[in-house]
mmCIF file of C-alpha atoms in Angstrom:
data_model
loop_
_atom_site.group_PDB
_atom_site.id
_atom_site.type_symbol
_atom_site.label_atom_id
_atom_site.label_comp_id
_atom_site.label_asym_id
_atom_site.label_seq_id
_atom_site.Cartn_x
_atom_site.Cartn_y
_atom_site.Cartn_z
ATOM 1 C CA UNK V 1 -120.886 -142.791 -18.473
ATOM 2 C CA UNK V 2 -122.990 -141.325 -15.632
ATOM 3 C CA UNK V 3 -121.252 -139.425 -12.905
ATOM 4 C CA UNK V 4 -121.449 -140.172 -9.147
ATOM 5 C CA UNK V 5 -123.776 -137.614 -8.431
ATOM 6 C CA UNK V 6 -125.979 -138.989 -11.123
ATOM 7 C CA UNK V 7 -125.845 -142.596 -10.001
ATOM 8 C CA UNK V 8 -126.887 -141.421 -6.473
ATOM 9 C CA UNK V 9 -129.989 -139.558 -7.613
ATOM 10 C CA UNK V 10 -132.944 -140.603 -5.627
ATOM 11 C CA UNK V 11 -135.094 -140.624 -8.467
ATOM 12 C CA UNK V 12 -133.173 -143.439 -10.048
ATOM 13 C CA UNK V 13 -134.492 -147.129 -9.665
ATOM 14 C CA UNK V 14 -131.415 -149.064 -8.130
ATOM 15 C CA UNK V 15 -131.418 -152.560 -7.044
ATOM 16 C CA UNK V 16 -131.531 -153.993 -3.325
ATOM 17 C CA UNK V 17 -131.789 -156.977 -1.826
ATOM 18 C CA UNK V 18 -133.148 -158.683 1.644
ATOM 19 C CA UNK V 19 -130.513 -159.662 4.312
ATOM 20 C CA UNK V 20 -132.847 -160.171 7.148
ATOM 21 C CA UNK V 21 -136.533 -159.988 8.062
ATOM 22 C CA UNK V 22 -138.175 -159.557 11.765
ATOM 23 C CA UNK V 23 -142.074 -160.325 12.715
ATOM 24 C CA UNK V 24 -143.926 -157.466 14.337
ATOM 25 C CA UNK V 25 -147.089 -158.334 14.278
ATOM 26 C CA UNK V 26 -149.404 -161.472 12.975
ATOM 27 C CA UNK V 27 -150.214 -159.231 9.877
ATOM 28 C CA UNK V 28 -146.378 -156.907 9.642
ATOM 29 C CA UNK V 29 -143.217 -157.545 8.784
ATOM 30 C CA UNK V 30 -139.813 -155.452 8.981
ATOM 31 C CA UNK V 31 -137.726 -155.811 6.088
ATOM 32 C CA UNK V 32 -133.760 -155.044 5.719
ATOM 33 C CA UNK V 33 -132.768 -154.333 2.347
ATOM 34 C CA UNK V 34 -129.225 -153.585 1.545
ATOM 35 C CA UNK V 35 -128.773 -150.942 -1.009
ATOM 36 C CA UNK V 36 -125.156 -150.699 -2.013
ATOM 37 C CA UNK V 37 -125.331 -147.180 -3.500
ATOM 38 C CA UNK V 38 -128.198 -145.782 -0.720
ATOM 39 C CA UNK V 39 -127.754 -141.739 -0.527
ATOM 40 C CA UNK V 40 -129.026 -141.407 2.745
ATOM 41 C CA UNK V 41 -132.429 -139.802 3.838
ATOM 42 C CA UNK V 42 -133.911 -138.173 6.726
ATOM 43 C CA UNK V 43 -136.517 -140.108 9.298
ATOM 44 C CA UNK V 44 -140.401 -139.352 7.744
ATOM 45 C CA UNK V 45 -139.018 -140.246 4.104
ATOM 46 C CA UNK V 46 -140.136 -143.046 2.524
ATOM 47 C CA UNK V 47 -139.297 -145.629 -0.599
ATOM 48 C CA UNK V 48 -140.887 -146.893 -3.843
ATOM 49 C CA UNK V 49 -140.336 -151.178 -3.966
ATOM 50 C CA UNK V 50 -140.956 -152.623 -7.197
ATOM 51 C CA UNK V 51 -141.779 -155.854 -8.629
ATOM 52 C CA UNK V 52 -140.913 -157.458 -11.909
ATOM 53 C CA UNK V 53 -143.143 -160.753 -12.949
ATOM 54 C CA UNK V 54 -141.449 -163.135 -15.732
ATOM 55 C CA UNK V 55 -143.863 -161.767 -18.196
ATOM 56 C CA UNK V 56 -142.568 -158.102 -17.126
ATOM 57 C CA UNK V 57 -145.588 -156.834 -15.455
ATOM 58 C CA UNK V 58 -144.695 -154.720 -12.785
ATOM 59 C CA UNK V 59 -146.493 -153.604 -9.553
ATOM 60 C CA UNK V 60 -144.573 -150.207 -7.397
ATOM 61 C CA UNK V 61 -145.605 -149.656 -3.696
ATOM 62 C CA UNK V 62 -144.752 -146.977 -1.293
ATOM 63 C CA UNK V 63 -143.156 -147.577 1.858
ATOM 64 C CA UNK V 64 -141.830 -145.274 4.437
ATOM 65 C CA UNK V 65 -138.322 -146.480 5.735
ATOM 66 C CA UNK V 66 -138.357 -147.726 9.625
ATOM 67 C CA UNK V 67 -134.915 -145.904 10.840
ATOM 68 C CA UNK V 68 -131.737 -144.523 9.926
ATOM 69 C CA UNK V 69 -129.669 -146.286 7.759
ATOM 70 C CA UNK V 70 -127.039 -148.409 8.762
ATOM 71 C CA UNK V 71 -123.812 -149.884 6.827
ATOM 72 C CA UNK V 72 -123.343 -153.817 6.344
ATOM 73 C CA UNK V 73 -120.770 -156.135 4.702
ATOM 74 C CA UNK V 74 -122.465 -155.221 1.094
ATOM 75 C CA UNK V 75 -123.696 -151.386 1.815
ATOM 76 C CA UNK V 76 -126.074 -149.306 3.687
ATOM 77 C CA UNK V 77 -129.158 -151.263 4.698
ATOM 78 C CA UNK V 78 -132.396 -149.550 5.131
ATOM 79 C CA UNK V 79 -135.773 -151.001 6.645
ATOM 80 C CA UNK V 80 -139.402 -150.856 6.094
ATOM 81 C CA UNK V 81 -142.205 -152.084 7.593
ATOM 82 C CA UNK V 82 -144.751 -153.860 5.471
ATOM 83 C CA UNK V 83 -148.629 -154.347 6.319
ATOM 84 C CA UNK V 84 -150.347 -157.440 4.725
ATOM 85 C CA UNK V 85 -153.677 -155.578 2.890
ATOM 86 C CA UNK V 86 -155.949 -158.382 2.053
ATOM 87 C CA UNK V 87 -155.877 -159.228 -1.530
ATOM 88 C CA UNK V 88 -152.853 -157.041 -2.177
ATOM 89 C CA UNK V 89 -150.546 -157.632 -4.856
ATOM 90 C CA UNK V 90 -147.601 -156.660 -3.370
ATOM 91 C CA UNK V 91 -147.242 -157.090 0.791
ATOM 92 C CA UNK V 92 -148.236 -161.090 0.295
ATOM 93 C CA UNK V 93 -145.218 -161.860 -1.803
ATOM 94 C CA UNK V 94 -142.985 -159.327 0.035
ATOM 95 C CA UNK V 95 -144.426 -160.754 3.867
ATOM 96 C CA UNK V 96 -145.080 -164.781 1.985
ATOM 97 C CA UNK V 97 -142.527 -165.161 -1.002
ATOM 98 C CA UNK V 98 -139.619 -162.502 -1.011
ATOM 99 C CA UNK V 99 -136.491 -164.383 0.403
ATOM 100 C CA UNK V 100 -133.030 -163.785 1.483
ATOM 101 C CA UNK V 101 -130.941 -162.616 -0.881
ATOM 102 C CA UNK V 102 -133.532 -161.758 -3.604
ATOM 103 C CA UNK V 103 -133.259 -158.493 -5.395
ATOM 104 C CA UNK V 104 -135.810 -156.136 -5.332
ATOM 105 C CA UNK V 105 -136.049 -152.747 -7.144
ATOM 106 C CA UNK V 106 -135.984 -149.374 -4.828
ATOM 107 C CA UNK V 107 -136.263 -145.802 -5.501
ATOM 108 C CA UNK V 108 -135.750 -142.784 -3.347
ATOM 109 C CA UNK V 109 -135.322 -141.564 -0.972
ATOM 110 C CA UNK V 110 -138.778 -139.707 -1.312
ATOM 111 C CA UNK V 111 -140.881 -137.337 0.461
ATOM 112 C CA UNK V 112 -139.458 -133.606 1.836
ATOM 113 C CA UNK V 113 -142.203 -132.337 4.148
ATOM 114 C CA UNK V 114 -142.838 -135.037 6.718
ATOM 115 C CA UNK V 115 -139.526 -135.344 7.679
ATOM 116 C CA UNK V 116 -138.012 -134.733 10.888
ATOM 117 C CA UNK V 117 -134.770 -132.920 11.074
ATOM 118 C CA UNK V 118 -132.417 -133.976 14.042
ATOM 119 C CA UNK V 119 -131.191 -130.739 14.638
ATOM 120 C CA UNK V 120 -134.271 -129.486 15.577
ATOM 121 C CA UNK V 121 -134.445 -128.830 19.411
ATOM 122 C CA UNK V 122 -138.201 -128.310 20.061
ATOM 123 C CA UNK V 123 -140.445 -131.204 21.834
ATOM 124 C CA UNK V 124 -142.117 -133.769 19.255
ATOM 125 C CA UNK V 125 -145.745 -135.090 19.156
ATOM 126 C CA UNK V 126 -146.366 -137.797 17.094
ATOM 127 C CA UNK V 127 -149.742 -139.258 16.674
ATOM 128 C CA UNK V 128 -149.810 -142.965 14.582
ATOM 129 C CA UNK V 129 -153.001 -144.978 13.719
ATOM 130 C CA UNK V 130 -152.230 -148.604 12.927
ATOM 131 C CA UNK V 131 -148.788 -149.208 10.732
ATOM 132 C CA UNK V 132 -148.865 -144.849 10.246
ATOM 133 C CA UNK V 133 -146.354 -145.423 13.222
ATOM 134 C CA UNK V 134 -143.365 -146.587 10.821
ATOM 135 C CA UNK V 135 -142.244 -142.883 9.881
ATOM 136 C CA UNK V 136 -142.980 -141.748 13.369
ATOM 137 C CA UNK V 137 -140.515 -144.748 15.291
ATOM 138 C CA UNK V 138 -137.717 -143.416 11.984
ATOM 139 C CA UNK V 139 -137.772 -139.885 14.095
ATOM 140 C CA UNK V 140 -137.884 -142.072 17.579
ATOM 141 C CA UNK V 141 -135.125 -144.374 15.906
ATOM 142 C CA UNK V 142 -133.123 -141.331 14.553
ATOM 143 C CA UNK V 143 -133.808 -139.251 17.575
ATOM 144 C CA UNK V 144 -131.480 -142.070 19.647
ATOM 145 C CA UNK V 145 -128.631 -142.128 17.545
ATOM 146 C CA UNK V 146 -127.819 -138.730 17.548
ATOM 147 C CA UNK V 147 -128.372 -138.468 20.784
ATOM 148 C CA UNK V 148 -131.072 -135.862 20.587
ATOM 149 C CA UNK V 149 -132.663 -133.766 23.631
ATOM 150 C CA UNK V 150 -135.813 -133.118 22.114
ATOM 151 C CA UNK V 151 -138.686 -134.475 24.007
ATOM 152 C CA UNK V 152 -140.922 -136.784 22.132
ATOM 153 C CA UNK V 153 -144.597 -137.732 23.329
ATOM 154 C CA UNK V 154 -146.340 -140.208 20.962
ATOM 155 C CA UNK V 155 -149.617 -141.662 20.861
ATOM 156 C CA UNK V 156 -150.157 -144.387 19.387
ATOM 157 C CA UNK V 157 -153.718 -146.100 18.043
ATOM 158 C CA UNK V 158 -154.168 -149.947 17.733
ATOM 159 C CA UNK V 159 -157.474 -152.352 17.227
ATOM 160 C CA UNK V 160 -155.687 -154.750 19.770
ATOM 161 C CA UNK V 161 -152.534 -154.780 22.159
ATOM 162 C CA UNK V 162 -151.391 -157.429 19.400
ATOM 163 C CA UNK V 163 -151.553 -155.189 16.550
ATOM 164 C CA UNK V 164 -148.882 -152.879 18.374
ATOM 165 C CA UNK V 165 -145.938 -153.002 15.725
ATOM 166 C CA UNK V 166 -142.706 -152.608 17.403
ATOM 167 C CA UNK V 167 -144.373 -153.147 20.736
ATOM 168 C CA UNK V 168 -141.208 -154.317 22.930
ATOM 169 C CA UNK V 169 -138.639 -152.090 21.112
ATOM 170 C CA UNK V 170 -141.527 -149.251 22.180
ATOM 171 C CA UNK V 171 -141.569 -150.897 25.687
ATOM 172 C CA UNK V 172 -137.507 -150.882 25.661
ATOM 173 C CA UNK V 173 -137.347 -147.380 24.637
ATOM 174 C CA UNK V 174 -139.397 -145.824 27.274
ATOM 175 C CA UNK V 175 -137.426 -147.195 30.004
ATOM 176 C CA UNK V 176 -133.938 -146.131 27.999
ATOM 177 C CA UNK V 177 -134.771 -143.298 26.019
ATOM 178 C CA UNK V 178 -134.842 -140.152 28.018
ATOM 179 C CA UNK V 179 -137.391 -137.579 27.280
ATOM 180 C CA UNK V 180 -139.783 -140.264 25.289
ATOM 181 C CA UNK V 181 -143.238 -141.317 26.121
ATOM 182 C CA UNK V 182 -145.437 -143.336 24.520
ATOM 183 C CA UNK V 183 -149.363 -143.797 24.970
ATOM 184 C CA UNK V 184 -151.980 -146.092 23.443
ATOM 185 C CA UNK V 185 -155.397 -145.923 22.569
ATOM 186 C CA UNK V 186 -157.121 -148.926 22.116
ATOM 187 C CA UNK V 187 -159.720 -149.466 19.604
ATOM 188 C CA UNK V 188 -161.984 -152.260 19.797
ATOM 189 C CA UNK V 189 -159.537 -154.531 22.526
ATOM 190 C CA UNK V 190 -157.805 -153.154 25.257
ATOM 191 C CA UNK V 191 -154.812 -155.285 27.733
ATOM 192 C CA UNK V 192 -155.976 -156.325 31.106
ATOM 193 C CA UNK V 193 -155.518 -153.546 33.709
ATOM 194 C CA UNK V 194 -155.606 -150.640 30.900
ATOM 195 C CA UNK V 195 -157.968 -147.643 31.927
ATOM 196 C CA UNK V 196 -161.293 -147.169 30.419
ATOM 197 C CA UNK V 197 -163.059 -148.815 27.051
ATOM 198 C CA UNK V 198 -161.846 -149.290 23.595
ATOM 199 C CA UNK V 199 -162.634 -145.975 21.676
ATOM 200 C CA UNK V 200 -161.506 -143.949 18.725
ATOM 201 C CA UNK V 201 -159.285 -141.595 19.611
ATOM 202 C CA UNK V 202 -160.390 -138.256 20.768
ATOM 203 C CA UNK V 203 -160.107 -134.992 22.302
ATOM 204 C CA UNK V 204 -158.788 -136.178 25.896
ATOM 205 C CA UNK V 205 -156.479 -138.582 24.151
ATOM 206 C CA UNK V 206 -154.658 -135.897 22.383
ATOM 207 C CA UNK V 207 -155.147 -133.505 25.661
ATOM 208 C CA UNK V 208 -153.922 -135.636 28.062
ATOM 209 C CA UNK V 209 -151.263 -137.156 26.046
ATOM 210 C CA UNK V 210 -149.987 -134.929 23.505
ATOM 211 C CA UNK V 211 -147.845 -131.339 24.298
ATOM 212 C CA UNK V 212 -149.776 -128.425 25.097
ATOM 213 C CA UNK V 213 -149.874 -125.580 22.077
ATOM 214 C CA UNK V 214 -148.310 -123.095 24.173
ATOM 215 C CA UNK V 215 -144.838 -125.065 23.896
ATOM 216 C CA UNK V 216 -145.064 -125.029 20.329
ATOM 217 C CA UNK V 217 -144.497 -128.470 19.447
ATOM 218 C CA UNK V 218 -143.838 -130.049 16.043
ATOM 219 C CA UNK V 219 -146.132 -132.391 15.243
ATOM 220 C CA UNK V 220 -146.443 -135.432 13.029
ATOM 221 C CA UNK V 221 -149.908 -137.116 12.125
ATOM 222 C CA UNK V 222 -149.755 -140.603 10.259
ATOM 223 C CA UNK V 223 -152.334 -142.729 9.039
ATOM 224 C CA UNK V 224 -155.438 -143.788 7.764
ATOM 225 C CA UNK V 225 -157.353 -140.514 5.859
ATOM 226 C CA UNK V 226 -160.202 -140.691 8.055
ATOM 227 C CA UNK V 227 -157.887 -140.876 11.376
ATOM 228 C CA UNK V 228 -155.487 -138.306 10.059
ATOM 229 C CA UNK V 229 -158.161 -135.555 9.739
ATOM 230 C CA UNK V 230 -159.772 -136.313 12.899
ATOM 231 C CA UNK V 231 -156.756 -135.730 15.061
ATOM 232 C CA UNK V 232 -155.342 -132.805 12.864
ATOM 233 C CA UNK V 233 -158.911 -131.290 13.570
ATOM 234 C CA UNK V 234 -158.240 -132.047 17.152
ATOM 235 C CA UNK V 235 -155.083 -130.182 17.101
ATOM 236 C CA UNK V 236 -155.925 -127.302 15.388
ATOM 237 C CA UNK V 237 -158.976 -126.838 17.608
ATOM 238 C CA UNK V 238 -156.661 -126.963 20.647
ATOM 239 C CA UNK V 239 -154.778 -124.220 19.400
ATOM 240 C CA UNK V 240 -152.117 -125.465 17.169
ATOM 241 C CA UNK V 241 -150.729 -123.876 14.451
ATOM 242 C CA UNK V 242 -151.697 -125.780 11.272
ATOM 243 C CA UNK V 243 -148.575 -124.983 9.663
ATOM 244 C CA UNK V 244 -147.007 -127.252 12.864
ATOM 245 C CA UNK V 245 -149.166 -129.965 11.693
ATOM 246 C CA UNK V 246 -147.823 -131.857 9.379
ATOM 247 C CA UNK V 247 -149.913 -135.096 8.401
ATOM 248 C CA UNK V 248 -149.672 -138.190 5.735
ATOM 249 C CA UNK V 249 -151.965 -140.821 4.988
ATOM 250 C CA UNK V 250 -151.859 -143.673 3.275
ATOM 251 C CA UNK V 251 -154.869 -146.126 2.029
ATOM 252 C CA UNK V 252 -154.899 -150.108 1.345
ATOM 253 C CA UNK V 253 -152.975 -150.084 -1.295
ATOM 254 C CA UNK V 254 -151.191 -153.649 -0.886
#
């Protein structure tokens, strides 16, 4: 019989099952998955969700959890955020098919160097390109509820003002959450009123908006490869400590 620190190990696939879903965008999703015997994880960590056909092929996909965990009638419940990636196998059924109360397979928590502890009491820069900001709202998310003093600045890169995941929670936050700002960059689409063209981000982007090196920020760099090295570039050339950088990417693997 296993013992109860062996039947909490986060290497151990366990199952879970969705309780609620929320639209973000036209092309994300959030998911809440209660997982009875969850052992807790720290904001930047992410999952493994995997899928079992009828003829028993299976299909595993990383996914880094939204926020804290919190309890429910059945167990902790966790989020994450899923993309659709065009011809995926997995984020159609989980955004198209997946339905309440169906199981779902989840490992981890996962992941111990892009994490964000909340005792830590220097300012935050967080830089996200596209659905990168999932991880990056967990330390916004976890940053709230335990009532944190540590300044946060994130910017945050988007194709359109629609493809803004979380965009009125973001909005919300601002106004509530003392000590956080948030700025966009707009690639190819910008809202009516916003300053300047669509662009990639660059070095006044991180300049204007990020903290300056001399406070020595922590910093947290999520996204695409090709985004992720740009901006740690940025940072490093600015005068940041590389080993105050810390970066993940992720590719369309859907």
């Amino acid at each position: 019989m296993a013992t109860s620190n062996q039947r909490r190990t986060p290497n151990r696939w366990q199952v879970g099952r969705l309780v609620e879903r929320r639209v973000e965008t036209p092309t994300a999703q959030t998911l809440v998955l209660e997982v009875p015997e969850w052992p807790g994880h720290l904001p930047g960590q992410h999952v493994d969700l995997r899928l079992t056909a009828p003829d028993g092929y299976q299909a595993a996909r990383s996914y880094s959890i939204a926020g804290p965990a919190v309890d429910g009638p059945g167990g902790p419940r966790i989020e994450v955020t899923v993309q659709r990636v065009h011809d995926g196998e997995v984020s159609p059924y989980l955004i198209d098919v997946f339905g309440a109360g169906d199981p779902i397979e989840v490992r981890g928590p996962l992941g111990g160097w892009f994490i964000w502890r909340p005792e830590e009491t220097a300012p935050v820069q967080l830089v996200a390109g596209g659905s990168g900001v999932v991880p990056l709202m967990a330390m916004i998310r976890a940053r709230r509820a335990v009532g944190s003093k540590a300044p946060f600045r994130l910017i945050y890169s988007v194709r359109t003002p629609g493809d803004v995941i979380y965009a009125d929670e973001l909005r919300r936050r601002v106004r509530d959450d003392f000590g956080l700002d948030v700025a966009y960059v707009y690639t190819r689409e910008a809202p009516e009123g916003w300053r300047g063209e669509p662009h990639r981000i660059g070095l006044a982007d991180v300049n204007t908006h990020g903290w300056p090196p001399d406070l020595e920020p922590l910093t947290y760099v999520c996204g695409p490869t090709a985004f992720v090295e740009t901006v740690a570039d940025l940072l490093v050339g600015l005068g940041h400590p590389s080993r105050r950088v810390k970066t993940e990417r992720f590719g369309p693997t859907g």
